[in-house]
Coordinates of C-alpha atoms in Angstrom, one line a residue:
M286 CA 119.1 98.1 133.4
T287 CA 119.4 102.5 132.6
V288 CA 120.1 102.8 129.0
T289 CA 123.2 105.4 128.7
K290 CA 124.1 106.8 125.5
N291 CA 126.6 104.3 124.6
A292 CA 123.8 101.7 124.6
L293 CA 123.3 99.7 120.7
S294 CA 120.0 100.2 119.7
I295 CA 117.9 98.2 117.2
F296 CA 114.4 99.2 116.0
A297 CA 112.1 99.1 113.5
L298 CA 110.2 102.3 111.8
G299 CA 108.0 99.6 109.5
G300 CA 108.7 96.3 108.6
I301 CA 107.0 94.6 111.7
N302 CA 103.8 92.9 112.3
E303 CA 103.1 93.8 108.2
I304 CA 104.2 92.8 104.8
G305 CA 106.0 96.1 102.9
K306 CA 107.6 99.5 103.9
N307 CA 110.8 97.6 105.5
M308 CA 113.0 100.6 107.7
Y309 CA 115.5 99.3 110.1
V310 CA 118.0 101.2 112.4
I311 CA 120.9 100.3 114.2
Q312 CA 122.5 103.1 116.0
Y313 CA 125.6 103.2 118.7
A314 CA 126.2 106.5 120.6
D315 CA 126.1 109.0 118.0
D316 CA 126.2 107.0 114.7
L317 CA 122.9 106.1 113.5
L318 CA 122.4 103.6 110.0
I319 CA 119.5 103.5 108.2
V320 CA 118.4 100.0 106.8
D321 CA 115.9 100.4 103.6
C322 CA 113.3 102.1 103.1
G323 CA 110.6 101.2 101.7
A324 CA 106.9 101.4 100.7
K325 CA 103.6 99.7 100.4
F326 CA 100.5 100.1 98.7
P327 CA 97.6 100.8 100.2
D328 CA 94.2 98.8 101.0
E329 CA 90.5 99.7 99.8
S330 CA 90.0 101.2 103.1
L331 CA 92.5 103.9 102.3
L332 CA 90.5 106.4 99.9
G333 CA 92.5 108.0 97.5
I334 CA 96.0 107.4 99.3
D335 CA 98.9 106.4 96.7
L336 CA 101.3 104.7 98.7
I337 CA 102.4 104.3 102.5
I338 CA 105.8 105.0 103.8
P339 CA 107.3 104.5 107.3
D340 CA 107.0 107.8 109.8
I341 CA 110.4 109.3 110.0
T342 CA 109.8 111.9 112.8
Y343 CA 113.0 110.4 114.9
L344 CA 114.9 110.4 112.1
Q345 CA 114.2 114.2 111.2
E346 CA 114.7 114.7 115.2
H347 CA 118.1 112.9 114.9
K348 CA 119.1 113.9 111.5
E349 CA 122.7 114.7 112.3
K350 CA 123.5 111.0 113.4
I351 CA 122.6 109.7 110.4
K352 CA 125.5 108.1 108.5
G353 CA 123.6 106.6 105.5
L354 CA 120.9 104.3 104.1
I355 CA 122.3 100.9 103.1
V356 CA 119.7 99.0 100.9
T357 CA 119.7 95.2 101.4
H358 CA 118.0 95.2 97.7
G359 CA 115.9 96.6 95.0
H360 CA 112.2 95.7 95.8
E361 CA 109.6 98.2 96.2
D362 CA 108.7 97.4 100.2
H363 CA 112.7 97.9 100.6
I364 CA 113.1 101.2 98.1
G365 CA 109.9 102.5 97.5
G366 CA 110.1 104.9 100.2
I367 CA 113.4 106.7 99.5
P368 CA 112.6 109.5 97.6
Y369 CA 110.2 110.5 100.4
L370 CA 112.8 110.3 102.6
L371 CA 115.3 112.2 100.6
K372 CA 113.1 115.4 100.5
K373 CA 113.2 115.7 104.1
I374 CA 116.9 114.1 104.9
N375 CA 119.5 114.3 102.1
V376 CA 121.3 111.1 103.1
P377 CA 124.1 108.8 101.3
I378 CA 122.8 105.7 99.9
Y379 CA 124.8 102.4 100.2
G380 CA 123.3 99.6 97.5
T381 CA 124.6 97.1 95.1
R382 CA 124.9 97.8 91.0
F383 CA 121.4 96.4 90.0
T384 CA 119.9 98.0 93.5
L385 CA 121.3 101.2 92.5
G386 CA 120.2 101.2 89.1
L387 CA 116.3 100.6 90.4
I388 CA 116.9 103.8 93.0
E389 CA 118.1 105.8 89.8
L390 CA 114.8 105.2 88.0
K391 CA 112.9 106.5 91.6
L392 CA 115.1 109.3 91.7
K393 CA 114.9 110.7 88.2
E394 CA 111.3 110.5 88.4
H395 CA 111.3 112.6 91.3
K396 CA 114.0 114.9 90.0
L397 CA 116.3 113.7 93.1
L398 CA 119.3 112.2 91.3
R399 CA 121.7 114.6 90.8
E400 CA 121.8 115.8 94.8
T401 CA 121.5 112.3 96.0
E402 CA 124.7 110.1 97.1
L403 CA 124.8 107.1 95.6
I404 CA 127.7 104.6 97.1
E405 CA 127.9 101.2 95.2
I406 CA 129.1 98.4 97.5
G407 CA 129.2 94.3 96.6
S408 CA 129.5 91.4 99.0
D409 CA 133.1 92.4 99.5
S410 CA 132.3 95.8 100.7
A411 CA 133.8 97.0 103.7
L412 CA 132.7 100.5 105.5
H413 CA 133.5 102.2 108.6
F414 CA 131.0 105.0 110.3
G415 CA 132.1 105.9 113.8
Q416 CA 132.0 103.4 115.9
I417 CA 130.4 101.3 113.6
D418 CA 131.9 98.6 110.6
V419 CA 130.0 97.4 108.1
S420 CA 130.7 94.2 106.1
F421 CA 128.1 92.0 103.9
F422 CA 127.6 88.7 102.3
R423 CA 125.8 87.6 99.5
T424 CA 122.4 85.8 99.6
N425 CA 119.7 84.5 97.4
H426 CA 116.3 86.1 96.6
S427 CA 113.5 86.5 93.8
I428 CA 115.8 89.7 92.9
P429 CA 119.8 90.0 92.1
D430 CA 122.4 91.3 94.2
C431 CA 120.6 90.6 97.4
L432 CA 122.9 91.3 100.4
G433 CA 122.7 90.6 104.1
I434 CA 125.2 93.1 106.4
V435 CA 127.1 92.9 109.4
F436 CA 127.4 95.4 111.7
Q437 CA 130.5 95.3 113.9
T438 CA 129.8 97.6 117.0
P439 CA 131.5 97.8 120.2
E440 CA 128.7 96.1 121.8
G441 CA 129.5 93.0 119.3
N442 CA 128.4 92.0 116.0
V443 CA 124.8 92.6 115.0
V444 CA 123.5 91.1 111.6
H445 CA 120.7 91.8 109.4
T446 CA 120.1 89.0 106.5
G447 CA 117.9 90.9 104.3
D448 CA 114.9 89.0 102.4
F449 CA 116.8 85.6 101.9
K450 CA 116.6 82.2 100.9
F451 CA 118.9 79.1 100.4
D452 CA 119.1 78.7 96.7
L453 CA 121.8 75.6 95.7
T454 CA 121.2 76.3 92.0
P455 CA 120.5 80.0 91.4
V456 CA 119.8 81.0 87.5
N457 CA 122.1 83.8 87.6
N458 CA 125.1 81.8 89.2
Q459 CA 125.4 84.3 92.2
F460 CA 125.5 81.6 94.6
A461 CA 124.9 82.6 98.8
D462 CA 128.0 83.4 100.6
I463 CA 127.4 80.6 102.9
H464 CA 131.4 80.1 103.8
K465 CA 131.4 83.9 104.5
M466 CA 127.7 83.0 107.1
A467 CA 129.4 80.4 109.0
E468 CA 132.8 83.2 109.6
V469 CA 130.7 85.6 110.7
G470 CA 128.9 83.0 113.1
T471 CA 131.8 81.7 114.3
Q472 CA 133.4 85.1 114.8
G473 CA 130.0 85.5 117.2
V474 CA 126.7 86.8 116.9
L475 CA 125.1 89.4 119.2
V476 CA 121.9 90.1 117.6
L477 CA 120.1 87.7 114.7
I478 CA 117.5 90.3 112.6
S479 CA 116.1 88.1 110.0
E480 CA 112.9 88.0 107.9
S481 CA 110.0 85.9 108.4
T482 CA 107.8 85.4 105.6
N483 CA 107.6 82.4 105.1
A484 CA 107.8 80.9 109.0
E485 CA 104.9 78.6 108.3
R486 CA 105.6 76.7 105.9
P487 CA 107.7 73.5 106.7
G488 CA 111.1 72.0 104.6
L489 CA 113.1 74.4 102.3
T490 CA 112.4 77.0 99.7
P491 CA 112.3 75.0 96.1
S492 CA 115.0 76.3 93.3
E493 CA 114.2 79.1 91.2
K494 CA 115.7 76.9 88.4
L495 CA 112.9 74.5 88.4
V496 CA 110.3 77.4 87.2
G497 CA 112.4 77.3 84.2
H498 CA 111.2 73.7 82.9
H499 CA 107.6 74.0 83.5
I500 CA 108.0 77.2 81.7
E501 CA 109.7 75.9 78.8
E502 CA 107.1 72.9 78.6
A503 CA 104.1 75.5 78.8
F504 CA 105.7 77.2 75.6
L505 CA 106.0 74.4 73.8
H506 CA 102.6 72.6 74.6
A507 CA 100.8 76.2 73.3
E508 CA 99.2 76.3 70.0
R509 CA 98.5 80.1 69.9
K510 CA 100.0 83.4 71.6
V511 CA 101.6 83.3 74.7
I512 CA 100.7 85.8 77.4
I513 CA 103.1 85.2 80.7
S514 CA 103.0 87.5 83.9
T515 CA 105.2 87.9 86.7
F516 CA 107.0 90.8 89.3
A517 CA 109.1 92.6 86.8
S518 CA 112.2 92.9 89.0
N519 CA 112.3 89.3 88.9
V520 CA 115.0 89.0 86.7
N521 CA 115.7 85.4 87.2
R522 CA 112.7 84.4 86.1
I523 CA 112.5 87.2 82.9
Q524 CA 116.0 85.3 81.9
Q525 CA 114.3 81.7 81.8
I526 CA 111.4 83.2 80.1
V527 CA 113.3 84.9 77.6
D528 CA 115.3 80.9 77.3
A529 CA 112.2 79.3 76.7
T530 CA 111.3 82.2 74.0
I531 CA 114.1 81.5 72.3
V532 CA 114.0 77.6 72.4
T533 CA 110.4 77.7 71.1
N534 CA 111.2 80.0 68.2
R535 CA 109.0 82.8 68.9
K536 CA 109.1 86.7 69.7
L537 CA 109.3 88.4 72.9
A538 CA 107.1 91.6 73.4
L539 CA 106.8 93.5 76.6
L540 CA 104.2 95.5 78.1
G541 CA 103.9 97.6 81.3
R542 CA 106.5 100.4 82.2
S543 CA 107.7 98.8 85.5
M544 CA 108.7 95.9 83.3
V545 CA 109.9 97.9 80.4
N546 CA 112.0 99.9 82.9
V547 CA 113.3 97.1 84.9
V548 CA 114.3 95.2 81.3
D549 CA 116.1 98.2 80.4
V550 CA 117.9 98.6 83.7
A551 CA 119.0 95.0 83.9
L552 CA 120.0 94.9 80.1
E553 CA 122.2 98.0 80.5
R554 CA 124.0 96.7 84.0
G555 CA 124.5 93.0 82.4
Y556 CA 122.1 91.1 84.5
L557 CA 120.0 90.1 81.6
T558 CA 121.1 88.3 77.8
I559 CA 118.2 89.1 75.1
P560 CA 119.3 88.4 71.6
E561 CA 118.9 92.1 69.6
D562 CA 116.5 90.2 67.3
L563 CA 114.5 88.5 70.0
L564 CA 112.5 91.8 71.3
I565 CA 109.6 93.2 69.0
D566 CA 107.3 96.0 69.7
A567 CA 104.1 95.6 71.2
R568 CA 102.5 97.0 67.9
E569 CA 104.0 94.1 65.9
V570 CA 102.3 91.6 68.1
K571 CA 98.9 91.3 65.6
Y572 CA 100.8 91.0 62.3
L573 CA 103.2 88.4 63.3
P574 CA 101.4 84.4 63.1
P575 CA 99.9 83.8 66.9
E576 CA 101.9 80.6 67.7
D577 CA 105.5 82.8 67.2
V578 CA 104.8 85.1 69.8
V579 CA 105.3 85.5 74.0
V580 CA 104.3 88.7 75.8
L581 CA 105.8 89.5 78.9
C582 CA 103.2 91.3 80.8
T583 CA 102.9 93.0 84.3
G584 CA 99.5 92.6 86.8
S585 CA 100.0 89.1 88.3
Q586 CA 98.7 90.8 91.4
G587 CA 95.7 91.8 89.7
E588 CA 96.3 95.7 89.7
P589 CA 93.3 97.4 88.1
L590 CA 95.6 99.5 85.9
A591 CA 98.5 96.9 85.1
A592 CA 98.7 95.5 81.3
L593 CA 97.5 91.7 82.5
A594 CA 94.1 93.5 83.7
R595 CA 93.5 95.8 80.7
L596 CA 94.1 92.8 78.6
A597 CA 92.1 90.5 80.3
S598 CA 89.4 93.4 80.0
G599 CA 90.3 93.9 76.4
N600 CA 91.2 97.2 76.7
H601 CA 94.5 97.0 75.5
R602 CA 95.8 99.3 72.6
E603 CA 98.4 96.9 70.8
V604 CA 97.4 93.4 72.4
K605 CA 94.1 91.4 72.4
I606 CA 93.6 88.0 73.8
L607 CA 91.9 85.4 71.6
P608 CA 90.1 82.2 72.3
D609 CA 92.7 79.1 72.8
D610 CA 95.8 81.9 73.1
T611 CA 97.5 80.6 76.5
V612 CA 97.9 83.1 79.5
I613 CA 100.4 81.9 82.8
L614 CA 100.4 83.7 85.6
A615 CA 103.8 83.1 86.9
A616 CA 103.6 84.6 90.4
S617 CA 101.4 83.6 93.5
P618 CA 98.5 86.0 94.7
I619 CA 100.2 88.2 98.0
P620 CA 97.9 88.2 100.9
G621 CA 95.0 90.5 99.9
N622 CA 95.5 90.4 95.9
E623 CA 93.3 87.2 95.6
K624 CA 90.2 89.0 94.8
G625 CA 91.8 91.0 92.4
V626 CA 93.6 88.3 90.6
S627 CA 90.5 86.0 90.7
R628 CA 88.5 88.6 88.5
I629 CA 91.2 88.9 85.8
V630 CA 91.5 84.6 85.9
D631 CA 87.6 85.1 85.2
N632 CA 88.0 88.0 82.3
L633 CA 90.6 85.4 80.7
F634 CA 88.4 82.3 80.5
Q635 CA 85.3 84.5 79.6
L636 CA 87.8 85.2 76.3
G637 CA 88.5 82.0 75.6
A638 CA 91.9 81.6 76.6
K639 CA 94.1 78.9 78.5
V640 CA 95.0 79.9 81.7
I641 CA 97.5 78.1 83.8
Y642 CA 97.2 79.8 87.3
G643 CA 96.9 79.2 91.2
S644 CA 99.4 77.4 93.6
S645 CA 102.6 77.8 92.7
S646 CA 103.1 73.6 93.9
N647 CA 100.2 73.2 91.5
T648 CA 101.4 74.7 88.6
G649 CA 105.1 75.1 89.1
M650 CA 105.1 78.2 87.6
H651 CA 106.1 80.0 90.8
V652 CA 108.3 79.7 94.0
S653 CA 109.1 81.9 96.7
G654 CA 112.1 83.9 97.2
H655 CA 111.7 83.7 101.0
G656 CA 113.2 81.1 102.7
Y657 CA 110.7 78.1 104.3
Q658 CA 111.2 76.8 108.0
E659 CA 114.4 75.3 106.9
D660 CA 116.2 78.0 105.5
L661 CA 115.8 80.0 108.5
K662 CA 116.5 77.3 111.0
L663 CA 120.4 76.5 108.6
M664 CA 120.6 80.8 108.9
L665 CA 120.2 80.5 112.9
T666 CA 122.4 77.5 112.7
L667 CA 125.3 79.4 110.7
M668 CA 124.9 82.9 112.8
K669 CA 124.4 80.7 116.3
P670 CA 123.0 84.6 117.3
K671 CA 122.6 85.5 121.5
F672 CA 119.5 87.4 120.6
F673 CA 117.2 87.0 118.0
I674 CA 114.8 89.7 116.8
P675 CA 112.5 88.4 113.8
I676 CA 111.1 90.6 111.4
H677 CA 109.2 91.6 108.1
G678 CA 106.2 89.3 109.0
E679 CA 103.0 89.3 110.5
F680 CA 102.8 88.6 114.0
R681 CA 102.0 85.0 113.5
M682 CA 105.0 84.8 111.3
L683 CA 107.1 86.2 113.8
H684 CA 106.0 83.9 116.4
Q685 CA 106.7 81.0 114.5
H686 CA 110.1 82.2 113.8
R687 CA 110.8 82.3 117.5
L688 CA 109.9 79.1 118.1
L689 CA 112.5 78.0 115.0
A690 CA 114.8 80.0 116.8
E691 CA 114.3 78.2 119.8
S692 CA 114.4 74.7 118.4
V693 CA 117.9 75.2 117.3
G694 CA 119.5 76.8 120.6
V695 CA 118.4 80.4 121.0
K696 CA 117.5 80.3 124.6
R697 CA 113.6 81.2 125.4
G698 CA 113.5 84.7 126.6
H699 CA 116.4 86.0 124.1
T700 CA 114.0 86.3 121.2
F701 CA 112.1 89.9 121.2
I702 CA 108.6 90.4 119.2
I703 CA 108.5 93.4 119.0
K704 CA 106.2 96.4 117.0
N705 CA 107.4 99.3 114.9
G706 CA 108.8 101.8 117.2
D707 CA 109.8 99.6 120.0
V708 CA 113.6 99.6 120.7
V709 CA 115.6 97.1 121.8
D710 CA 118.3 98.1 124.0
I711 CA 121.7 96.5 124.8
E712 CA 124.2 97.4 126.7
N713 CA 127.2 94.9 128.6
A714 CA 125.9 92.1 126.9
K715 CA 122.1 92.5 128.2
A716 CA 119.4 93.4 126.5
R717 CA 115.7 94.8 127.2
Q718 CA 113.2 96.1 125.4
T719 CA 111.6 99.1 127.8
R720 CA 111.0 102.4 125.4
K721 CA 109.5 103.5 122.4
I722 CA 109.5 106.1 119.8
P723 CA 107.1 107.7 117.6
S724 CA 106.1 105.4 114.6
G725 CA 103.4 104.8 112.6
D726 CA 102.2 104.9 108.7
T727 CA 102.6 108.2 106.5
Y728 CA 100.8 108.3 103.6
V729 CA 101.6 109.8 100.3
D730 CA 98.2 111.4 98.2
G731 CA 99.3 112.6 95.2
I732 CA 102.4 115.0 96.1
G733 CA 101.2 115.3 99.4
I734 CA 103.2 113.7 101.9
G735 CA 101.7 113.3 105.6
E736 CA 98.8 115.4 104.6
V737 CA 96.1 113.2 104.7
E738 CA 95.2 112.2 108.5
G739 CA 92.3 110.3 110.0
I740 CA 90.2 112.9 109.9
V741 CA 90.4 113.4 106.2
L742 CA 90.0 109.6 105.6
R743 CA 87.1 109.4 107.5
D744 CA 85.2 112.1 105.6
R745 CA 86.3 110.2 102.1
K746 CA 84.4 107.1 103.3
Q747 CA 81.7 108.6 104.7
L748 CA 81.2 110.5 101.1
S749 CA 82.0 107.2 99.4
E750 CA 79.2 105.4 101.5
D751 CA 76.5 107.8 102.1
G752 CA 77.0 110.7 99.9
M753 CA 76.9 114.5 100.3
L754 CA 74.3 117.0 101.0
V755 CA 75.0 120.8 100.8
I756 CA 72.3 123.4 102.0
V757 CA 73.2 127.1 101.1
L758 CA 71.5 129.5 102.8
T759 CA 71.3 133.7 102.7
L760 CA 70.9 135.5 105.8
S761 CA 70.5 139.1 106.3
K762 CA 73.9 140.3 108.2
A763 CA 71.6 142.8 110.0
D764 CA 69.3 140.4 112.0
G765 CA 69.6 137.2 110.8
S766 CA 66.4 136.4 108.8
I767 CA 66.2 134.2 105.9
I768 CA 66.5 136.3 102.6
L769 CA 66.4 133.2 100.7
E770 CA 64.9 129.9 100.5
P771 CA 67.8 127.1 101.2
D772 CA 68.8 125.5 98.1
T773 CA 69.6 122.0 98.8
I774 CA 71.9 119.9 96.5
S775 CA 72.5 116.3 97.0
R776 CA 75.7 114.4 95.7
G777 CA 75.9 110.8 95.8
F778 CA 72.8 110.7 98.2
V779 CA 69.9 110.7 96.9
Y780 CA 68.4 111.4 93.1
A781 CA 67.2 114.8 93.4
K782 CA 64.0 114.5 91.2
E783 CA 62.8 111.1 92.9
S784 CA 63.5 112.3 96.3
E785 CA 61.6 115.9 96.4
D786 CA 59.4 115.2 99.0
L787 CA 62.6 114.4 101.2
L788 CA 65.0 117.8 100.4
L789 CA 61.9 119.7 100.6
K790 CA 61.5 118.4 104.2
V791 CA 64.9 119.0 105.0
N792 CA 64.1 122.8 103.9
V793 CA 61.4 123.1 105.9
L794 CA 64.0 121.6 108.8
V795 CA 66.6 124.0 108.2
K796 CA 64.4 127.3 108.7
A797 CA 62.5 125.8 111.5
T798 CA 66.1 125.7 113.3
I799 CA 67.1 128.9 112.3
G800 CA 64.1 130.5 113.6
E801 CA 64.9 128.9 116.9
L802 CA 68.4 130.2 117.0
Q803 CA 66.9 133.3 116.1
E804 CA 64.9 133.7 119.3
E805 CA 67.6 131.8 121.5
S806 CA 70.1 135.3 120.2
K807 CA 72.7 132.4 118.9
Q808 CA 73.5 133.6 115.7
Q809 CA 77.2 132.7 115.3
L810 CA 78.0 131.1 112.2
F811 CA 79.5 128.3 113.4
V812 CA 76.6 127.8 116.2
L813 CA 74.1 127.6 113.2
K814 CA 76.3 125.3 110.9
R815 CA 76.5 122.9 114.1
E816 CA 72.8 122.8 114.4
I817 CA 71.8 122.8 111.2
K818 CA 74.2 119.4 110.6
K819 CA 72.7 117.8 113.9
A820 CA 68.8 118.6 113.0
V821 CA 69.3 117.2 109.6
G822 CA 71.6 114.3 110.3
Q823 CA 69.1 113.2 112.7
Y824 CA 66.2 113.5 110.8
L825 CA 68.1 111.8 107.6
F826 CA 69.0 109.1 109.4
S827 CA 65.5 108.1 110.8
Q828 CA 63.7 108.8 107.3
T829 CA 66.8 106.8 105.5
K830 CA 68.9 105.1 107.6
R831 CA 72.2 106.8 105.6
K832 CA 74.6 109.2 107.3
P833 CA 75.8 111.6 104.5
M834 CA 78.1 114.0 104.8
I835 CA 76.1 117.5 105.6
L836 CA 77.8 120.6 104.4
P837 CA 76.0 123.8 105.2
I838 CA 77.3 126.8 103.1
I839 CA 75.8 130.4 104.7
I840 CA 76.6 133.7 103.2
E841 CA 75.6 136.9 104.7
I842 CA 74.3 139.9 102.6

């Protein structure tokens, strides 16, 4: 099959074989739509990196075709990259009322709000972009106002589920549009693009409402202060915490900037109901009887600078955890965060707190916002797609989702497990994946976007592991002879006062290397630096089995 200009093309710039930085593209002819623009946080191997966002090289090269960015919901892995996209390409953004509220916070911070077009949509909205029409259906997730998207193209309908589960008793009464999903399936779905986060977990995802009962019970049994930590974006969970606070006649204090910001947006836009006299300032906590206080804070994922970590280490200015206080972690650790969470739990026990943590099935304090296997099979059954593209998950999750699809009727060979940058082209109802576009990670370091690449990270890793040795040389410009003795400075490699012999031998080696190069008439600066680094590096490794970064500085006078 030769791909023509009018083929329907689907690909991801992020969100495949990973959890985070979701970004998907639907393109037909000269009409290109982006779905979500997320970010993810780096692991400890990416030293100094603040954020990871998708590589948008393809979008920059085809920006005249981009009709807009449609956002399925307001989680960080779906909106975190938006400010960085807008700095390169100014596109209109379509999102629900609550989602736009969270995006506005980011745009204000980046001073982009005034020049960005934000268009509010809902589950009944209909949009038209050239040859692509777009409609929506409501889904359940762990944040309000989540949408699935239907793209009506000349080739057929493409459905993007967004993140979802089927919660038949949602706390906020935003019921999933199951009838509309069935209607979409009846009309015919060419391609279903569906999230795979919990494709390995059997059964149906429990309802969020179950968590509220467990929170209320824990509050009733708490003898002193209650400190509870959850995702700031989980407004439904926050409402249940508010309700339990009211039932137990306590006051509520908020800790953590993201918690305060999200609660402000949710209150302003009508997604949270909190009595005026319930909220107190964190500074008031120490003046109230401990049995009358609930503290709601960020940090359930072990983030070292979040409120819970500072409480656990006793470093919070306003609130202290005392013996017999109850601390509840109302969230399960995201894979990769277990170590940080474990450290905080240990610290809490050392403070004498009663800690409720661990598996959500044991504590009842958390349910997932992502569908288990039966949820995923129900979506597949409602949509009855001809082709299927599992997304939003690591490879094993995508593979398991493919097996689920085949078990409910998707033909073998009609599922595409792709990587970021792989393009699925569909023309005349035939699909194939034979080409790639540029994709990958872009690192955000401070205000720099994409400036830190592999070489810089390699240098940072070397510095963090073995330190640095600076060798300052003063040479004669006339004949290249050494005017002053070499000055060797160690930073993070060895302690100079205890390693004088080693550093003196380095100086001797440097002088010998310079002498040899003078004899060979190789006195170009880059040659001198290269040979010094080579000779000193080999010597230091033989003596210490370490490889510090060696930085020769040559001054000619």
